[in-house]
Coordinates of C-alpha atoms and ligand atoms in Angstrom, one line a residue:
M803 CA -68.8 138.7 123.2
C804 CA -72.3 137.0 122.9
G805 CA -72.6 133.3 122.2
I806 CA -74.4 131.6 119.2
V807 CA -75.7 128.1 118.8
G808 CA -77.5 126.7 115.8
Y809 CA -78.8 123.2 115.1
A810 CA -80.2 121.4 112.1
G811 CA -81.0 117.7 112.6
T812 CA -83.7 115.3 113.5
R813 CA -83.8 115.7 117.3
E814 CA -85.9 118.1 119.3
C815 CA -83.5 121.1 119.4
G816 CA -84.8 123.2 122.4
D817 CA -82.6 121.5 125.0
I818 CA -79.7 121.2 122.6
L819 CA -79.7 124.9 122.1
I820 CA -80.2 125.8 125.7
D821 CA -77.5 123.4 126.8
G822 CA -75.1 124.8 124.2
L823 CA -75.9 128.4 125.4
R824 CA -75.1 127.3 129.0
R825 CA -71.6 126.4 127.8
L826 CA -71.3 129.8 126.1
E827 CA -72.6 131.8 128.9
Y828 CA -69.1 132.9 129.7
R829 CA -69.3 135.1 126.5
G830 CA -72.2 137.1 127.8
Y831 CA -75.1 136.6 130.2
D832 CA -77.4 139.6 130.3
S833 CA -80.2 138.1 128.2
A834 CA -80.8 135.1 126.0
G835 CA -83.2 133.6 123.5
V836 CA -84.0 130.8 121.1
A837 CA -85.9 130.6 117.8
I838 CA -87.1 127.3 116.4
H839 CA -88.9 126.2 113.2
T840 CA -92.2 124.8 114.6
T841 CA -95.4 123.8 112.8
N842 CA -96.5 127.4 113.1
G843 CA -93.4 128.9 111.3
V844 CA -90.6 130.2 113.4
E845 CA -91.3 130.9 117.1
R846 CA -89.1 132.6 119.7
V847 CA -88.7 132.5 123.4
R848 CA -86.5 135.3 124.9
A849 CA -85.7 136.4 128.5
E850 CA -83.8 139.2 130.2
G851 CA -81.1 138.2 132.6
K852 CA -79.2 134.9 133.2
L853 CA -79.9 131.8 131.1
A854 CA -81.9 130.3 134.0
N855 CA -84.6 132.9 133.1
L856 CA -84.7 131.6 129.5
E857 CA -84.9 128.0 130.7
R858 CA -87.9 128.9 132.9
A859 CA -89.6 130.8 130.1
F860 CA -88.9 127.8 127.7
R861 CA -90.3 125.4 130.2
D862 CA -93.5 127.5 130.4
T863 CA -93.7 127.8 126.6
P864 CA -91.9 124.9 125.1
L865 CA -91.2 125.0 121.3
H866 CA -91.0 121.8 119.3
G867 CA -88.8 121.5 116.2
T868 CA -85.6 120.1 114.8
V869 CA -84.0 123.3 113.4
G870 CA -83.3 126.3 115.5
I871 CA -80.9 129.0 116.7
G872 CA -80.0 130.4 120.2
H873 CA -78.1 133.3 121.6
T874 CA -76.7 134.6 124.9
R875 CA -76.0 138.3 124.9
W876 CA -73.5 140.8 126.2
A877 CA -75.2 144.2 125.5
T878 CA -73.4 146.6 123.1
H879 CA -76.3 148.5 121.5
G880 CA -79.3 148.8 123.7
R881 CA -79.7 147.8 127.4
P882 CA -80.2 144.2 128.5
S883 CA -83.9 143.6 128.0
E884 CA -86.2 141.0 126.4
A885 CA -86.9 143.3 123.5
N886 CA -83.2 143.7 122.8
A887 CA -82.5 140.0 123.3
H888 CA -81.7 137.9 120.2
P889 CA -82.9 136.2 118.0
H890 CA -84.3 139.2 116.2
M891 CA -87.2 138.6 113.8
V892 CA -88.5 140.6 110.8
D893 CA -91.2 139.1 108.5
G894 CA -90.1 135.6 109.4
F895 CA -86.4 136.2 109.0
V896 CA -84.6 135.4 112.2
V897 CA -81.1 136.5 113.1
V898 CA -78.6 135.9 115.9
H899 CA -75.4 138.0 115.8
N900 CA -72.1 138.4 117.7
G901 CA -70.1 141.5 116.9
I902 CA -70.8 145.1 116.1
I903 CA -72.3 146.7 113.0
E904 CA -70.5 150.0 112.8
N905 CA -72.7 151.7 110.1
H906 CA -75.9 150.7 111.9
M907 CA -77.1 154.3 112.4
E908 CA -77.0 155.1 108.7
L909 CA -78.6 151.8 107.7
R910 CA -81.3 152.2 110.3
D911 CA -82.1 155.7 109.1
E912 CA -82.3 154.4 105.6
L913 CA -84.5 151.5 106.5
E914 CA -86.8 153.7 108.7
A915 CA -87.1 156.2 105.8
G916 CA -88.3 153.3 103.7
G917 CA -91.0 152.5 106.2
D918 CA -89.4 149.8 108.3
R919 CA -90.3 149.8 112.0
F920 CA -87.8 148.6 114.6
E921 CA -88.7 146.6 117.7
S922 CA -85.3 146.9 119.5
E923 CA -82.4 149.3 120.0
T924 CA -79.9 146.8 118.7
D925 CA -77.6 147.0 115.7
T926 CA -78.5 143.3 115.0
E927 CA -82.1 143.9 114.1
I928 CA -80.8 145.8 111.0
I929 CA -79.5 142.5 109.6
A930 CA -83.0 141.0 109.9
H931 CA -84.5 144.0 108.1
L932 CA -81.9 143.9 105.3
V933 CA -82.3 140.1 104.8
A934 CA -86.1 140.6 104.6
R935 CA -85.5 143.3 102.0
E936 CA -83.0 141.3 100.0
R937 CA -84.6 137.9 100.0
P938 CA -87.4 138.6 97.4
K939 CA -84.7 140.0 95.0
T940 CA -82.6 136.8 95.0
D941 CA -82.8 133.1 94.4
S942 CA -81.8 131.9 97.8
L943 CA -81.5 132.8 101.5
L944 CA -77.7 132.4 101.1
E945 CA -77.7 135.1 98.4
A946 CA -79.9 137.4 100.5
V947 CA -77.5 137.0 103.5
R948 CA -74.5 137.6 101.2
N949 CA -76.0 140.8 99.8
T950 CA -76.9 141.9 103.3
M951 CA -73.4 141.4 104.7
A952 CA -72.0 143.3 101.8
Q953 CA -73.9 146.4 103.1
V954 CA -72.7 146.2 106.7
R955 CA -69.4 147.4 108.1
G956 CA -68.0 145.9 111.2
S957 CA -67.6 142.5 112.8
Y958 CA -70.1 139.7 112.8
A959 CA -70.8 136.1 113.3
V960 CA -74.4 135.6 112.2
V961 CA -76.8 132.8 111.7
V962 CA -80.0 133.4 109.8
M963 CA -83.2 131.4 109.3
N964 CA -86.3 132.0 107.3
A965 CA -89.7 130.8 108.4
D966 CA -90.5 129.8 104.8
E967 CA -87.3 127.7 104.4
P968 CA -87.5 125.3 107.4
D969 CA -84.7 123.0 106.7
L970 CA -81.7 125.3 106.6
M971 CA -79.8 128.1 108.3
V972 CA -77.2 130.4 106.8
A973 CA -74.1 131.4 108.7
A974 CA -71.5 134.1 108.0
R975 CA -68.3 135.2 109.7
Q976 CA -66.3 138.4 109.7
A977 CA -63.9 139.1 112.6
S978 CA -66.0 137.2 115.2
P979 CA -65.5 133.5 115.8
L980 CA -67.9 130.9 114.3
I981 CA -67.5 127.2 113.9
V982 CA -69.6 124.5 112.2
G983 CA -69.9 121.1 113.9
L984 CA -70.4 118.1 111.6
G985 CA -72.6 115.3 113.0
D986 CA -74.3 112.2 111.7
G987 CA -77.6 113.4 110.2
E988 CA -77.2 116.7 112.1
N989 CA -75.0 119.8 111.9
F990 CA -74.3 122.7 114.2
A991 CA -73.1 126.3 114.2
A992 CA -71.6 127.8 117.4
S993 CA -69.3 130.5 118.7
D994 CA -67.1 128.1 120.4
V995 CA -66.4 124.3 120.7
P996 CA -67.8 123.6 124.2
A997 CA -71.3 124.5 123.0
I998 CA -71.4 121.4 120.7
M999 CA -68.7 119.0 121.7
M1000 CA -71.0 116.7 123.5
H1001 CA -72.6 116.1 120.1
T1002 CA -69.7 116.1 117.7
R1003 CA -66.0 116.6 117.8
D1004 CA -65.6 117.2 114.1
V1005 CA -65.4 120.9 113.6
V1006 CA -64.7 123.4 110.9
F1007 CA -63.4 126.8 112.0
M1008 CA -64.9 129.3 109.6
N1009 CA -62.6 132.0 108.1
D1010 CA -63.4 135.7 107.7
G1011 CA -65.5 136.1 104.6
D1012 CA -66.9 132.6 104.8
F1013 CA -70.6 131.7 104.4
A1014 CA -72.2 128.4 105.2
V1015 CA -75.5 126.8 104.3
I1016 CA -76.2 124.3 107.0
R1017 CA -78.8 121.6 106.6
R1018 CA -79.3 118.4 108.6
D1019 CA -77.5 116.3 106.0
S1020 CA -75.1 118.8 104.4
V1021 CA -73.0 121.9 104.9
E1022 CA -71.8 124.0 102.0
F1023 CA -69.2 126.7 102.4
S1024 CA -68.6 129.7 100.0
D1025 CA -66.9 133.0 100.0
T1026 CA -68.0 136.6 99.5
S1027 CA -68.0 136.2 95.7
G1028 CA -70.1 133.0 96.0
A1029 CA -67.3 130.7 95.0
P1030 CA -67.3 127.3 96.8
V1031 CA -64.8 127.0 99.6
T1032 CA -63.4 123.6 100.8
H1033 CA -62.7 123.1 104.5
T1034 CA -61.4 120.1 106.2
A1035 CA -62.9 119.4 109.6
K1036 CA -60.6 119.3 112.7
R1037 CA -61.1 116.6 115.3
I1038 CA -61.3 118.1 118.8
L1039 CA -59.4 116.0 121.2
W1040 CA -59.6 117.8 124.5
D1041 CA -61.7 116.6 127.4
P1042 CA -65.2 118.0 128.0
V1043 CA -64.8 117.2 131.7
S1044 CA -62.5 120.1 132.2
A1045 CA -65.4 122.4 131.4
E1046 CA -67.3 121.2 134.6
K1047 CA -67.0 122.5 138.1
Q1048 CA -65.9 119.1 139.6
G1049 CA -67.3 119.9 143.1
Y1050 CA -65.7 123.3 143.5
K1051 CA -68.1 126.1 144.5
H1052 CA -67.0 128.3 141.6
F1053 CA -65.1 127.8 138.4
M1054 CA -62.6 130.4 139.6
L1055 CA -61.7 128.3 142.6
K1056 CA -61.4 125.2 140.5
E1057 CA -59.2 127.1 138.1
I1058 CA -57.0 128.4 140.9
H1059 CA -56.5 124.8 142.2
E1060 CA -55.8 123.6 138.7
Q1061 CA -52.8 125.8 138.2
P1062 CA -50.0 123.3 139.2
D1063 CA -51.3 120.8 136.7
R1064 CA -51.8 123.2 133.9
I1065 CA -48.3 124.7 134.4
I1066 CA -47.0 121.2 133.9
D1067 CA -49.0 121.0 130.7
T1068 CA -47.5 124.3 129.5
M1069 CA -44.0 122.9 130.0
R1070 CA -44.8 119.4 128.7
G1071 CA -42.8 118.5 125.6
R1072 CA -41.0 121.9 125.6
V1073 CA -38.2 121.2 128.1
S1074 CA -35.8 118.4 127.4
L1075 CA -34.9 116.5 130.5
E1076 CA -31.8 115.1 128.9
T1077 CA -30.3 118.2 127.4
N1078 CA -32.1 120.9 129.5
H1079 CA -32.9 122.8 126.2
V1080 CA -36.1 124.5 125.5
H1081 CA -37.8 124.0 122.2
F1082 CA -41.2 124.6 120.7
P1083 CA -42.0 121.7 118.5
D1084 CA -45.5 123.1 117.7
M1085 CA -44.5 126.6 116.9
A1086 CA -43.8 127.1 113.2
L1087 CA -41.6 130.1 112.8
D1088 CA -38.5 130.0 110.8
D1089 CA -35.2 130.3 112.6
E1090 CA -34.1 133.1 110.4
V1091 CA -36.9 135.3 111.7
L1092 CA -36.0 134.5 115.2
S1093 CA -32.3 134.9 114.9
S1094 CA -32.9 138.4 113.3
V1095 CA -35.1 139.7 116.2
K1096 CA -33.9 143.1 117.3
R1097 CA -36.8 144.2 119.3
I1098 CA -40.0 142.7 120.7
I1099 CA -43.3 144.3 121.2
I1100 CA -45.7 142.5 123.5
L1101 CA -49.4 143.3 122.8
A1102 CA -52.3 142.3 125.0
C1103 CA -55.2 143.5 127.2
G1104 CA -56.1 143.1 130.8
T1105 CA -54.6 140.2 132.7
S1106 CA -52.7 139.1 129.6
Y1107 CA -51.1 142.6 129.5
H1108 CA -49.9 142.1 133.1
A1109 CA -48.4 138.8 132.0
G1110 CA -46.7 140.7 129.2
M1111 CA -45.2 143.1 131.7
V1112 CA -43.7 140.2 133.6
G1113 CA -42.5 138.7 130.3
R1114 CA -40.6 141.9 129.5
Y1115 CA -38.4 141.6 132.6
A1116 CA -37.7 137.9 131.8
I1117 CA -36.9 138.4 128.1
E1118 CA -34.8 141.5 128.6
K1119 CA -32.9 139.9 131.5
L1120 CA -32.2 136.6 129.8
A1121 CA -32.1 137.3 126.1
R1122 CA -31.0 140.9 126.1
V1123 CA -33.5 141.9 123.5
P1124 CA -35.3 145.3 124.1
V1125 CA -39.0 144.7 124.8
E1126 CA -41.9 147.1 124.8
V1127 CA -45.3 146.1 126.2
D1128 CA -48.3 147.9 125.0
L1129 CA -52.0 147.7 125.6
A1130 CA -53.4 146.5 122.3
S1131 CA -56.2 149.1 122.5
E1132 CA -53.7 151.9 122.6
F1133 CA -51.1 150.4 120.2
R1134 CA -53.6 150.1 117.3
Y1135 CA -54.3 153.8 117.3
R1136 CA -50.9 155.3 117.9
D1137 CA -49.2 155.2 114.5
P1138 CA -46.5 152.8 115.9
V1139 CA -43.0 152.6 114.5
I1140 CA -42.2 149.1 113.4
G1141 CA -38.5 148.8 112.5
E1142 CA -36.8 145.9 110.8
G1143 CA -36.4 142.9 113.1
T1144 CA -39.5 143.7 115.2
L1145 CA -41.2 140.6 116.5
I1146 CA -44.7 141.0 117.9
V1147 CA -45.7 138.7 120.8
A1148 CA -49.5 138.8 121.2
I1149 CA -50.8 137.4 124.4
S1150 CA -54.5 136.3 124.7
Q1151 CA -56.3 133.7 126.6
S1152 CA -59.2 133.6 124.2
G1153 CA -57.4 134.5 121.0
E1154 CA -60.5 136.5 120.1
T1155 CA -60.0 139.8 121.8
A1156 CA -60.9 142.4 119.2
D1157 CA -58.2 145.0 120.3
T1158 CA -55.4 142.4 120.3
L1159 CA -56.4 141.1 116.9
A1160 CA -56.5 144.7 115.5
A1161 CA -53.2 145.6 117.0
V1162 CA -51.5 142.5 115.5
A1163 CA -53.1 143.3 112.1
E1164 CA -51.8 146.8 112.3
A1165 CA -48.2 145.6 113.2
K1166 CA -48.3 143.0 110.4
R1167 CA -49.5 145.7 108.0
R1168 CA -46.3 147.6 108.9
G1169 CA -44.1 144.6 108.2
A1170 CA -43.7 142.9 111.6
K1171 CA -43.8 139.2 112.2
A1172 CA -46.1 138.0 115.0
I1173 CA -46.3 135.0 117.3
A1174 CA -49.1 134.3 119.8
I1175 CA -49.2 133.1 123.3
C1176 CA -52.7 131.8 123.4
N1177 CA -54.9 129.2 125.2
V1178 CA -57.7 128.6 122.7
I1179 CA -56.7 126.2 120.0
E1180 CA -57.5 127.4 116.5
S1181 CA -58.7 130.8 117.7
T1182 CA -58.5 133.7 115.3
L1183 CA -55.2 135.0 116.9
T1184 CA -53.5 131.7 116.3
R1185 CA -54.5 131.8 112.7
V1186 CA -53.2 135.3 111.9
C1187 CA -49.9 134.8 113.7
E1188 CA -46.8 133.1 112.2
G1189 CA -46.6 130.8 115.2
T1190 CA -48.3 130.0 118.5
I1191 CA -47.1 128.9 121.9
Y1192 CA -50.2 127.3 123.3
T1193 CA -50.5 127.6 127.0
H1194 CA -52.6 124.4 127.3
A1195 CA -54.5 125.8 130.3
G1196 CA -57.7 124.1 129.2
P1197 CA -61.0 125.9 129.1
E1198 CA -61.1 128.8 131.5
I1199 CA -64.7 129.5 132.4
G1200 CA -64.4 131.9 135.4
V1201 CA -64.5 135.4 133.9
A1202 CA -61.6 136.4 136.2
S1203 CA -58.4 134.9 134.7
T1204 CA -56.2 132.8 136.9
K1205 CA -54.8 129.7 135.3
A1206 CA -54.6 131.5 132.0
F1207 CA -52.4 134.1 133.6
T1208 CA -49.9 131.7 135.3
T1209 CA -49.6 129.5 132.2
Q1210 CA -49.0 132.7 130.1
L1211 CA -46.2 133.5 132.5
V1212 CA -44.7 130.0 132.1
A1213 CA -44.9 130.4 128.3
L1214 CA -43.2 133.7 128.5
Y1215 CA -40.4 132.3 130.7
L1216 CA -39.9 129.5 128.2
L1217 CA -39.8 132.0 125.4
A1218 CA -37.2 134.1 127.3
I1219 CA -35.1 131.0 128.1
W1220 CA -35.3 129.8 124.5
L1221 CA -34.3 133.2 123.1
A1222 CA -31.4 133.3 125.5
Q1223 CA -30.4 129.8 124.5
E1224 CA -30.6 130.5 120.8
R1225 CA -28.8 133.9 121.1
G1226 CA -26.2 132.6 123.6
T1227 CA -26.9 135.2 126.2
Q1228 CA -27.3 132.9 129.1
E1229 CA -24.8 130.5 130.7
P1230 CA -26.0 126.9 130.3
A1231 CA -25.6 126.4 134.1
E1232 CA -28.0 129.4 134.7
R1233 CA -30.5 127.9 132.3
I1234 CA -30.4 124.6 134.0
E1235 CA -30.9 126.2 137.4
L1236 CA -33.9 128.3 136.1
L1237 CA -35.5 125.2 134.5
E1238 CA -35.1 123.3 137.7
G1239 CA -36.7 126.3 139.4
L1240 CA -39.6 126.1 136.9
R1241 CA -40.1 122.4 137.5
R1242 CA -40.5 123.1 141.3
I1243 CA -43.1 125.8 140.7
P1244 CA -46.2 123.5 140.6
G1245 CA -45.4 122.1 144.0
Q1246 CA -44.8 125.6 145.4
I1247 CA -48.1 126.9 144.0
E1248 CA -49.8 123.9 145.6
K1249 CA -48.3 125.0 148.9
C1250 CA -49.6 128.6 148.5
I1251 CA -53.1 127.2 147.7
Q1252 CA -53.2 125.3 151.0
D1253 CA -53.3 128.7 152.7
E1254 CA -56.8 129.4 151.5
A1255 CA -58.6 128.7 154.9
R1256 CA -56.3 131.1 156.7
I1257 CA -56.6 133.8 154.1
R1258 CA -60.4 133.4 154.3
E1259 CA -60.3 134.0 158.0
F1260 CA -58.6 137.4 157.8
A1261 CA -60.4 138.3 154.5
R1262 CA -63.5 138.8 156.6
N1263 CA -62.0 142.0 158.0
Y1264 CA -61.8 143.6 154.6
V1265 CA -65.2 142.9 153.0
D1266 CA -66.7 146.3 154.0
V1267 CA -63.9 148.5 152.8
H1268 CA -64.4 150.7 149.7
S1269 CA -61.0 150.8 148.3
F1270 CA -57.6 149.0 148.2
L1271 CA -54.1 149.9 147.1
F1272 CA -51.7 147.3 145.8
L1273 CA -48.0 148.0 145.7
G1274 CA -45.1 146.1 144.1
R1275 CA -41.7 146.9 142.6
G1276 CA -39.9 145.4 139.6
M1277 CA -41.5 142.2 138.5
Q1278 CA -44.0 142.5 141.4
F1279 CA -45.4 145.7 140.0
P1280 CA -47.4 143.8 137.3
I1281 CA -48.5 141.4 140.1
A1282 CA -49.8 144.4 142.1
L1283 CA -51.7 145.5 139.0
E1284 CA -53.1 142.0 138.6
G1285 CA -54.0 141.7 142.3
A1286 CA -56.0 144.9 142.0
L1287 CA -57.7 143.9 138.8
K1288 CA -58.8 140.5 140.3
L1289 CA -60.2 142.2 143.4
K1290 CA -62.1 144.9 141.6
E1291 CA -63.6 142.6 138.9
I1292 CA -65.1 140.0 141.3
S1293 CA -65.7 141.9 144.6
Y1294 CA -66.6 145.3 143.0
I1295 CA -64.3 146.9 145.6
H1296 CA -62.3 149.7 144.0
A1297 CA -58.6 148.7 143.8
E1298 CA -55.6 150.4 142.3
G1299 CA -52.2 148.8 141.6
Y1300 CA -49.2 151.1 141.8
A1301 CA -45.4 150.8 141.4
A1302 CA -44.3 151.0 145.1
G1303 CA -41.7 153.6 144.1
E1304 CA -44.4 155.9 142.9
M1305 CA -46.3 155.9 146.2
K1306 CA -44.6 159.1 147.4
H1307 CA -45.5 160.8 144.1
G1308 CA -49.2 160.9 144.9
P1309 CA -51.1 157.9 146.3
I1310 CA -49.6 158.3 149.8
A1311 CA -52.1 161.1 150.2
L1312 CA -54.9 158.5 150.3
I1313 CA -53.5 156.5 153.1
D1314 CA -55.6 156.1 156.3
D1315 CA -57.1 153.2 158.2
D1316 CA -59.9 153.1 155.6
L1317 CA -57.6 152.1 152.7
P1318 CA -55.9 148.7 153.2
V1319 CA -52.7 148.4 151.3
V1320 CA -51.5 145.1 149.9
V1321 CA -47.7 145.1 149.6
V1322 CA -46.1 142.5 147.5
A1323 CA -42.7 142.0 149.1
P1324 CA -41.1 138.7 148.5
R1325 CA -37.4 138.5 149.4
N1326 CA -35.5 139.8 146.4
E1327 CA -33.3 142.7 145.4
H1328 CA -36.1 145.2 146.1
Y1329 CA -37.0 143.7 149.5
E1330 CA -35.5 146.5 151.7
K1331 CA -37.0 149.2 149.6
V1332 CA -40.5 147.7 149.6
L1333 CA -40.2 147.2 153.4
S1334 CA -39.6 150.9 153.7
N1335 CA -42.7 151.6 151.7
L1336 CA -44.6 149.3 154.0
E1337 CA -43.4 151.2 157.0
E1338 CA -44.4 154.5 155.4
V1339 CA -47.9 153.1 155.1
K1340 CA -48.0 152.0 158.7
A1341 CA -46.6 155.3 159.9
R1342 CA -49.7 157.0 158.4
G1343 CA -52.1 154.6 160.1
G1344 CA -52.7 152.4 157.1
R1345 CA -53.7 148.7 157.3
V1346 CA -51.2 146.4 155.6
I1347 CA -51.6 143.0 154.0
A1348 CA -48.2 141.7 152.9
V1349 CA -47.2 138.9 150.6
T1350 CA -43.7 137.9 151.5
S1351 CA -41.3 134.9 151.4
E1352 CA -41.3 132.5 154.4
P1353 CA -40.2 132.9 157.1
A1354 CA -41.9 136.2 157.2
G1355 CA -39.4 137.8 159.6
D1356 CA -39.4 141.6 159.5
V1357 CA -42.6 141.9 157.7
L1358 CA -44.5 140.3 160.6
R1359 CA -43.7 143.3 162.8
H1360 CA -45.3 145.8 160.4
A1361 CA -48.1 144.0 158.5
D1362 CA -51.6 143.4 159.9
D1363 CA -51.9 140.2 157.9
V1364 CA -49.3 138.2 156.1
M1365 CA -49.5 135.7 153.2
T1366 CA -46.3 133.8 152.6
I1367 CA -44.7 132.1 149.5
P1368 CA -42.0 129.5 149.5
E1369 CA -38.4 130.5 148.5
V1370 CA -38.3 130.5 144.6
P1371 CA -35.7 131.9 142.2
E1372 CA -36.2 135.7 142.1
L1373 CA -37.1 135.7 138.4
L1374 CA -39.9 133.2 138.9
Q1375 CA -41.4 134.9 142.0
P1376 CA -44.4 136.4 140.1
L1377 CA -45.7 132.8 139.4
V1378 CA -46.2 132.3 143.2
T1379 CA -46.8 135.8 144.6
V1380 CA -50.0 136.1 142.4
I1381 CA -51.5 133.0 144.1
P1382 CA -52.3 134.6 147.5
L1383 CA -53.7 137.6 145.7
Q1384 CA -56.0 135.4 143.6
L1385 CA -57.2 133.7 146.8
L1386 CA -57.6 137.0 148.7
S1387 CA -59.9 138.4 145.9
Y1388 CA -61.8 135.1 145.7
C1389 CA -62.3 134.9 149.5
I1390 CA -63.4 138.5 149.8
A1391 CA -65.8 138.2 146.9
D1392 CA -67.2 134.9 148.2
I1393 CA -67.8 136.3 151.7
K1394 CA -69.5 139.3 150.0
G1395 CA -71.6 136.8 148.0
T1396 CA -71.0 138.3 144.5
D1397 CA -71.5 136.4 141.3
I1398 CA -67.8 135.3 141.1
D1399 CA -67.8 133.4 137.8
Q1400 CA -70.0 135.9 136.0
P1401 CA -69.3 139.3 137.5
R1402 CA -71.7 142.1 136.4
N1403 CA -71.0 143.9 133.2
L1404 CA -68.1 141.6 132.2
A1405 CA -67.7 138.8 129.6
K1406 CA -65.0 136.3 129.2
S1407 CA -64.2 137.1 125.6
V1408 CA -64.1 140.7 124.5
T1409 CA -64.8 140.5 120.8
V1410 CA -65.8 144.1 120.5
E1411 CA -63.7 147.3 120.8
Ligands
F6R1121 C1 -59.3 139.7 133.8 C2 -59.5 139.2 132.4 C3 -59.4 140.2 131.3 C4 -58.7 139.5 130.1 C5 -58.7 140.5 128.9 C6 -58.0 139.9 127.7 O1 -59.4 138.7 134.7 O2 -59.7 138.0 132.2 O3 -58.7 141.3 131.7 O4 -57.4 139.2 130.5 O5 -60.0 140.7 128.6 O6 -58.5 138.7 127.3 P1 -57.7 137.7 126.4 O7 -56.6 137.2 127.3 O8 -58.7 136.6 126.1 O9 -57.2 138.5 125.2

């Protein structure tokens, strides 16, 4: 989680670092700091809380210099505080780190036994102590960092400076993202592209085990043995404007509004208008692997897992391949059985989620092939999988996933249609009808978004409740889970998603007028049954918010508040039923005044277990 920026050049770097951190704040935002080579050696400014606090502190105590590093933190070891904020400094050796040092306790005990004194509760400070211990024994800072990293177990992206070597920084990567930006007379290190893309678009994505010595006029890469490594820079072509709010009050609202366009981007180039065939020109995976698929396991976390649950329905229905969906964090530890012909589909917005990466590694170790459905280009997941279906959602900055989810759904529908097309399990006429339905979805989502003002009106009645229940059946069950997740993460109201058919097996005991129940009931094969569930809630004095197809008809008689969706093919309904739920969560949170884009305790990219 945590964001890193480093700069070596000829410009004053304070603002460059802080501006870069602002663009990485989605990775963590509980404290931040910068360290810069000044005429007095290396000096630091750190602050607890949001980046704005660091900016204020930096204005009060500006540091001048042209080589420096910065960090925005999501606490893992030690509470958010100035003392625990990075950079950590020991005898002039300064470190920023993203990841977790798993053997930190034993290393700390050993260092303390040798007389080292620690200033923080972090695992990161150990790295600074170790580099300080290693440097006198070696010829270079690079060697000292290499020897240090050989002693630690875990994941890291680190950048290290030494007060006595003012013109360079050393970077290292193992299972946490790190890139190097190549400029003209200046070079950068960062956790992610947006941090540096206003300065350079030529970027090297470091691999696990890579080390880099970064100076203003050169960058040298090497591996764990010290052998030189050659990397070719990639040119980043996407538009930095999409990482701005563009007049919306929150990134989340902007991203909700962007969904129609981003879904068009997900489909672009993948559906032939002439032949109505689906193809993935950018996904390298040999036909033999695909034609021999006997079973699919979808692995993901959080919202991406909910997308996977919808994907299971679509793939099984259209392609008749058995599909399992597993939480990556569970799969990796359950000694999974991977038979012949198992294809892993790993879904991740960031492509950096530690559990998803570990689950894919485990499956591959047992012989499975893996493809990714991913948003972030060149992220780690895309590089460990045999092929990737990029969602092309553009940068998602709001911590609560919205456009990442709907574009993942579209990618899954395309995968399902494509598998059916290749396996001959769907009539061409049905495929054509479904593809036409998909093409109409952006306009239909647009229509749902126009309901925001009305949703905001009735959302006021729900801001003071303590708990919500979300119910859905079939493909709407994952949507109920997703609705509950959205509400809890941004409004801090407890919410639970349940399969509507399970209500009588327990949760019905909770129902009274203090527990609003959101029932996802579009017109489909489960409509009558879900309507009965809705009536059961009403009969027990519960308040009901329903999502249904227009015209709302029967639902109007039983629900207190209704959000409607246009008529869409049943299989595609999740793409539109989720929109009112996103808006409901957004409106409730906005009326409550929570920090919607950066909710407490969360981070956008969960790069630790
Ligand atoms: C919820 C949310 C998270 C992520 C989860 C997986 O709004 O964003 O639940 O979906 O942390 O992240 P990715 O998709 O990056 O693997």
